[in-house]
Amino acid sequence: MVPLSWYIVLSALMFSIGVFGFLSRRNLIIIFISIELMLNSVNISLVAFSHYLQSMRGQILVFFVITVAAAEAAIGLAILIAFYRNNPTIKVDEINLLKG
Amino acid sequence: MLKYILIPLLPLLSFIINILFGRNFIKDKAHWIAVPAVAGSFILAVSAFMDVQAGNVINVNIYNWIVSGNFNVTIGFLIDQLTAIMLIVVTSISTLIFIYSIGYMHGDGGYYRFFSYLSLFVFSMLMLVMANNFLLLYFGWEAVGLCSYFLIGFWFHKKSAADAGKKAFIVNRFGDFGFGLGVILVYLTFGSLDYLKIFSNTGIVLGQTINIFGNDIDLITLICLMLFCGAIGKSAQIPLHVWLPDAMEGPTPVSALIHAATMVTAGVFMVARCNPLFSLSHTAMNTVAVVGGVTAIFAATIALVQNDIKRVIAYSTVSQLGYMFLALGVGAYSAGIFHLYTHAYFKALLFLGSGSVIHALHNEQNMQNMGGLKKYMPITYGVFILATLSITGIPPFAGFFSKDEILWRAYSGGELGKFLWLLATVAALLTAFYSWRLIFLTFHGRFRGTHEQEHHLHESPRVITVPLMLLAIGAVAAGWVGIPPLLMEHGDKIGEFLAPVLGHPHGEGSHAEEMMVMGMSILVAAAGWFIAYQMYVKKTDLPMKVGAMFQPLYKLLYNKYYVDELYSRIFVQPVLKLSDKVILGFFDAKIIEGVVNGVPNLIGAFSNKFRKIQTGLLSNYGLVMAIGALAIIGYIIFMR
Amino acid sequence: MENIILNQLSYPILSWTVFLPVIGALFLLFMRNATLIRWTTLLVTAATLVISLPLLTTFDKGTYKMQFVEKHGWIPSWGINYFVGIDGISVLFVFLTTLLSILCVLVSWKAIETKVKEFHIAILTLEAGMLGVFVALDFFLFYIFWEAMLIPMFLLIGVWGGPQRVYAAIKFFLYTLVGSVFMLVGIVVLYFIGGNTLDILALSAVQYPVKLQFWLFLAFFSAFAVKVPMFPVHTWLPDAHTEAPTAGSVILAGVLIKMGAYGFLRFSMPMFPDATKFFMKPMLILSVIAIIYGALVCLAQKDLKRLIAYSSVSHMGFVTLGIFALNSQGLEGGILQMLNHGVITGALFLMIGIIYERTHTRAIADYGGFAGLVPWFAGLFMVLTLASIGLPGTNGFIGEFLILFGAFKAQKIYGVLAATGVILGAGYMLWLYQRIFWEKPNPDWTSGPHPVWDLNLREIAALVPLVALIFWIGFYPDTFLSYMHSSVEHLLENINKRAYAGQENLTARTIMEIF
């Protein structure tokens, strides 16, 4: 039986990798993947707690997260493609339309 | 008695018809509407006069004009002895002036406009004299001011005319400022604006005071002085006389109307109308008398050296109005009104006569360019002589009787009265001098104008000379209704007629003194003639020498004591400068707008600093989020 | 309810009056032809006037109560009702609004060439908003109308205005909005203090603590003073007037700025009687400053529209002076002068718009000698000038005289100072008249490429009703004054009875304690 803490550590590691990827990479696709990584790390911890606490709530929440992640990926990629058509780049440091 | 409402309404109707249809339909037939209207008013006025003489004083309220809370003013008319006389004066002279204008204004582009304004003028003046309360009086009061504005500025393409019209209105507004406040104060004091209610209830103000800036001022004195402010403006007394000479910019019939029948007599009429109030305050009475006396001599001195024929007559009007106020101020109300009435005829005559001269000379007004006109214009010359005899006070012409009564009543009016009598007598000397100077310069000697003018010299047409001759009858005979009891028992018919309204005390003093006053007035009149004759007929180089000898004085008089310049310097320019540079240029644009635009600008400046935070780079936002998340986690773990 | 009279007519007259323009605006959405749009708008505004006329004819002048009242539940859980009605104070403004709206359509006939549909929709919604403000008796409803009215006005200035229109529009909007926000706070406070209701009549009957009155008065004052506009928050007015299209200027001068004074009468005075008495003197002082200040600025103005705008500041100073004289003459004079000012200044802006169409210049120096060129125009302008300077026989005199009388009765010095404004008024208006109409004409207008032409029938039709009103009120003001007697008496009674009723006096010292 794998103890809960292992799952937590795995989840934390995955989340940190996601965060690192999100902050350090320039490619938008990679950034999206990093976000997915973070979301899934959360999912892992949710499922782990769900099993540990013998409650289905965590797993229900996981389904929500997966749905939202799918929607987010779809919309995000759509925006990305729309943007790419106007400016042929997907490097985030060249995208600063929101500059104040 | 409602038919008498038509007296003002007929001219009003003429105004409305002419102003609406004159331009496109009536055009040069405007007099066919205006003259019958004013003549109709005259006939009704005579009928009203007869009615009043038979003892019927008419006082009717037509409808409630303004009602608010306990404030209530009606539109209503009062025709008593005073009003009846005024009605006769106004309508008779206006009728003649209207007829005269047919000839004088013939061919003018604004012919219809001229007659509509004249009609409105007469309407306003009739409303003024027929009102039975102060507010309706105020209505007429402002309306005559308005009409004078229209008519003085009649030839509006000339800047000087436009300026003069505006000046007349605004200077009058200064007087009306006091008058209007006076009316309000009257209402607050008496609870009514109706003459008869107020005059029957004057007792309640005795001893009442009003506190102004910590000083207790006698209420009735304050009321009277405020009302008198209006009279000063309207009747062109010092210090608000400045508009009247400039009013010469209007066509000559207008000058005659303003100076003789309407407008300037309003002030005299109003003070006479309010005599029950004025009689209660010595201070106010003395003020009236002194202002009158000083104005009489002040204006006369200016008239001595003016060269514009109408200007001389204008200053003589100011001076004669001074006489009237002098009379009112010493309590001789009926003498004041009597002089108003005789003055109306001879002054109208002088103006219309000068108009005839100006007409003949194609708008030449400078007397230095006239001379020798008597052989070209015998009728004008004749009526001019009659008017001058009347104004200088030679018996038995009209002016003699009214002026004599004023002088006598002043003489018998205590020490102040004696002083004022002296002023008035000197003024009479000056009056005689400048009046004869005018005659000699205009009609005697040789013609000094251009050949072009000389070639066209002619007597004016019948439509002009007939009104002149009719007025001449008035200038000669108008005074015969007021022969002093000294000369004829019950000769002072006008005084007795007015007695129910104005009272009729006669001056105190011996017959010898009265004879002396009378003799003096005739003497100075003759002396004035003599000096003028010497200077302008016998030794024509004398005026130049005298002028050179008293150069500064001459300049002072010629420039009218620099009053216009003074007012411009201390009132007009500073106010304009204040409003332009300080109020608009600095306060409004800099301070208020500074705050109004400053606050948003300040906020804008702050925002400009803060917006730098928004780099637009995703990774920056992500980093901040991460740090924020860490901070929250740290807070939860370590701080709790 | 004892203080309202329900609508006795067979149809909801006030709702029809307010919402007919909205219905008209909806119809306009489906139209394309500009001429059709103009005629439809004209018809709708005319119909609104016709519908509103029974308000005047069947009005019961003998009572102060709200009449033609309609009351329906709207959001009951918050105590919000659809509640409308008019009394002697508001009835005349409903009339003024419906009248001026027609004239605005008439005067925009040729002047507006772009976005015709949107323009007329804006005019109609604006009319509805203004009418709503005057008839609303529920704060929620009132505030909606109060703010809603800003939007079409903002658009009118910002879209169809002059060269500086965007600046002017934003300035106008923000200025008024800042004031209104304080009022909103005040309304919320009233809701909780006054017993969870937004019923204006019910809130007017509540006795508020004196210190609270002080603050609430200030909150409402900030909204109304900007609208009036009182010195020193008047600077939006000249910009808005100058840049607005003619119709906008007419509405602004005619109706919009009356709402400030109306607000004082409807809210500040009955709700906060103690504060009203306490603030009487400062208000009188501000009014006198506005009168003289506005007049002095007019003397220095070189822009035609700005001059009339500043003259509005001066004239509205008279209105607030009369209102805060707190006696029947002052109040009635103030209310009448609001109507008068709407008529006179509305007409003045109409005329300036008309002449601007011909000359395309607002600089006074470009004019001169117009009396000879456009005599009918000059004549009518003279009538307006005279009414503006308060010549007896015109409506301006009745209003100004009553106001001066009231002010003099209340505090002599303010009456005297305000009367100097009458002299200055004559000065700047006559000078303006001289510079435009007298002296030598500028050759451009006589022989140059831009000859000017006199009034046409449409323009005369727009001006004649106003000129008729000027003389009507001037000679027989009773027609209009009689509407307000009962309401004004009731208002005064209310103030005098309730002020200082059993509470500590609102004096300088108690105010100091608040801080």
mmCIF file of C-alpha atoms in Angstrom, chain B residues 19-20 23-24 63-71 135 138-139 142 146 149-150 153 156-157 159 162-163 166 169-170 173-174 177 181 183-185 187-188 210 213 575-576 578-580 583-584 587-588 592-593 596-597, chain C residues 167 171 175 231-232 234-235 239 293 296-297 299-301 310 328-329 332 371 375-376 382 386 389-393 397-398 401 405 408-409 412 416 419-420 422-423 427 430-431 434 438-440 474-477 481 485:
data_model
loop_
_atom_site.group_PDB
_atom_site.id
_atom_site.type_symbol
_atom_site.label_atom_id
_atom_site.label_comp_id
_atom_site.label_asym_id
_atom_site.label_seq_id
_atom_site.Cartn_x
_atom_site.Cartn_y
_atom_site.Cartn_z
ATOM 1 C CA ILE B 19 -44.784 96.895 -36.502
ATOM 2 C CA LEU B 20 -46.439 93.752 -37.844
ATOM 3 C CA ARG B 23 -42.732 96.510 -43.474
ATOM 4 C CA ASN B 24 -44.613 94.647 -46.153
ATOM 5 C CA TYR B 63 -57.737 92.824 -13.428
ATOM 6 C CA ASN B 64 -55.283 91.335 -10.982
ATOM 7 C CA TRP B 65 -51.848 91.446 -12.512
ATOM 8 C CA ILE B 66 -49.583 89.635 -10.080
ATOM 9 C CA VAL B 67 -50.866 87.650 -7.152
ATOM 10 C CA SER B 68 -48.471 85.764 -4.941
ATOM 11 C CA GLY B 69 -48.999 85.019 -1.288
ATOM 12 C CA ASN B 70 -50.084 88.261 0.270
ATOM 13 C CA PHE B 71 -48.657 90.247 -2.623
ATOM 14 C CA LEU B 135 -45.926 98.752 -10.335
ATOM 15 C CA TYR B 138 -42.968 101.121 -13.196
ATOM 16 C CA PHE B 139 -44.243 99.357 -16.282
ATOM 17 C CA GLU B 142 -39.368 101.103 -18.065
ATOM 18 C CA LEU B 146 -37.172 101.148 -23.887
ATOM 19 C CA TYR B 149 -33.653 103.268 -26.638
ATOM 20 C CA PHE B 150 -35.356 102.325 -29.885
ATOM 21 C CA GLY B 153 -30.868 104.327 -31.803
ATOM 22 C CA PHE B 156 -28.796 102.113 -35.903
ATOM 23 C CA HIS B 157 -26.232 101.979 -38.689
ATOM 24 C CA LYS B 159 -22.356 103.682 -34.149
ATOM 25 C CA ALA B 162 -26.454 102.843 -31.297
ATOM 26 C CA ASP B 163 -24.178 103.836 -28.427
ATOM 27 C CA LYS B 166 -27.800 101.876 -25.224
ATOM 28 C CA PHE B 169 -31.276 102.677 -21.427
ATOM 29 C CA ILE B 170 -28.485 101.649 -19.124
ATOM 30 C CA ARG B 173 -31.526 101.400 -15.394
ATOM 31 C CA PHE B 174 -29.261 102.817 -12.715
ATOM 32 C CA PHE B 177 -32.517 100.164 -9.705
ATOM 33 C CA LEU B 181 -36.216 98.771 -4.691
ATOM 34 C CA VAL B 183 -41.360 100.233 -4.895
ATOM 35 C CA ILE B 184 -40.634 97.005 -3.037
ATOM 36 C CA LEU B 185 -39.974 98.963 0.117
ATOM 37 C CA TYR B 187 -45.093 97.530 -0.533
ATOM 38 C CA LEU B 188 -43.354 96.116 2.502
ATOM 39 C CA ILE B 210 -34.820 100.987 9.068
ATOM 40 C CA PHE B 213 -25.233 98.795 8.031
ATOM 41 C CA VAL B 575 -16.020 96.915 -14.831
ATOM 42 C CA LEU B 576 -15.142 95.765 -18.323
ATOM 43 C CA LEU B 578 -12.577 93.380 -14.181
ATOM 44 C CA SER B 579 -14.924 91.096 -16.040
ATOM 45 C CA ASP B 580 -12.513 90.373 -18.840
ATOM 46 C CA ILE B 583 -13.289 87.244 -13.593
ATOM 47 C CA LEU B 584 -13.244 85.507 -16.940
ATOM 48 C CA PHE B 587 -10.951 83.282 -11.900
ATOM 49 C CA ASP B 588 -13.159 81.339 -14.262
ATOM 50 C CA ILE B 592 -12.383 77.076 -11.274
ATOM 51 C CA GLU B 593 -11.425 75.418 -14.511
ATOM 52 C CA VAL B 596 -12.200 71.103 -12.643
ATOM 53 C CA ASN B 597 -9.557 70.004 -15.097
ATOM 54 C CA TYR C 167 -14.366 67.209 -24.267
ATOM 55 C CA LYS C 171 -17.073 67.094 -18.905
ATOM 56 C CA TYR C 175 -19.606 66.738 -13.644
ATOM 57 C CA PHE C 231 -21.478 79.070 -8.619
ATOM 58 C CA PRO C 232 -18.758 77.650 -8.483
ATOM 59 C CA HIS C 234 -21.027 76.071 -13.323
ATOM 60 C CA THR C 235 -18.158 75.606 -15.744
ATOM 61 C CA ASP C 239 -18.782 74.165 -22.682
ATOM 62 C CA TYR C 293 -20.456 86.744 -11.514
ATOM 63 C CA LEU C 296 -19.754 90.108 -15.370
ATOM 64 C CA VAL C 297 -18.488 87.169 -17.375
ATOM 65 C CA LEU C 299 -19.706 91.425 -20.362
ATOM 66 C CA ALA C 300 -16.391 89.943 -21.411
ATOM 67 C CA GLN C 301 -17.644 87.128 -23.629
ATOM 68 C CA TYR C 310 -23.244 82.476 -18.781
ATOM 69 C CA SER C 328 -44.131 82.724 -1.052
ATOM 70 C CA GLN C 329 -43.141 85.571 -3.369
ATOM 71 C CA GLU C 332 -43.336 81.458 -6.722
ATOM 72 C CA ALA C 371 -31.136 94.414 -38.217
ATOM 73 C CA PRO C 375 -35.426 92.398 -39.816
ATOM 74 C CA TRP C 376 -37.901 89.811 -38.559
ATOM 75 C CA MET C 382 -35.210 92.087 -29.478
ATOM 76 C CA LEU C 386 -36.092 92.496 -23.456
ATOM 77 C CA ILE C 389 -33.417 91.751 -19.044
ATOM 78 C CA GLY C 390 -36.766 91.713 -17.323
ATOM 79 C CA LEU C 391 -38.635 94.529 -18.963
ATOM 80 C CA PRO C 392 -42.147 94.968 -17.555
ATOM 81 C CA GLY C 393 -44.726 93.452 -19.857
ATOM 82 C CA PHE C 397 -40.131 90.993 -15.241
ATOM 83 C CA ILE C 398 -42.766 89.076 -13.319
ATOM 84 C CA PHE C 401 -39.666 91.213 -9.581
ATOM 85 C CA PHE C 405 -39.343 91.176 -3.687
ATOM 86 C CA PHE C 408 -35.640 91.844 -0.186
ATOM 87 C CA LYS C 409 -38.318 90.716 2.214
ATOM 88 C CA LYS C 412 -32.619 93.188 2.351
ATOM 89 C CA VAL C 416 -30.195 95.013 -3.224
ATOM 90 C CA ALA C 419 -30.850 94.062 -8.242
ATOM 91 C CA THR C 420 -27.462 95.200 -9.505
ATOM 92 C CA VAL C 422 -30.535 93.634 -13.409
ATOM 93 C CA ILE C 423 -28.420 96.622 -14.431
ATOM 94 C CA GLY C 427 -25.655 96.071 -20.087
ATOM 95 C CA LEU C 430 -28.063 95.374 -25.093
ATOM 96 C CA TRP C 431 -24.394 95.470 -25.925
ATOM 97 C CA GLN C 434 -25.860 96.294 -30.643
ATOM 98 C CA TRP C 438 -26.730 97.455 -35.177
ATOM 99 C CA GLU C 439 -23.961 99.486 -36.683
ATOM 100 C CA LYS C 440 -22.523 98.724 -40.127
ATOM 101 C CA GLY C 474 -45.891 89.190 -18.799
ATOM 102 C CA PHE C 475 -49.404 90.534 -18.854
ATOM 103 C CA TYR C 476 -51.401 87.777 -17.249
ATOM 104 C CA PRO C 477 -49.093 85.688 -15.109
ATOM 105 C CA LEU C 481 -48.916 81.507 -10.874
ATOM 106 C CA HIS C 485 -50.152 78.831 -4.914
#
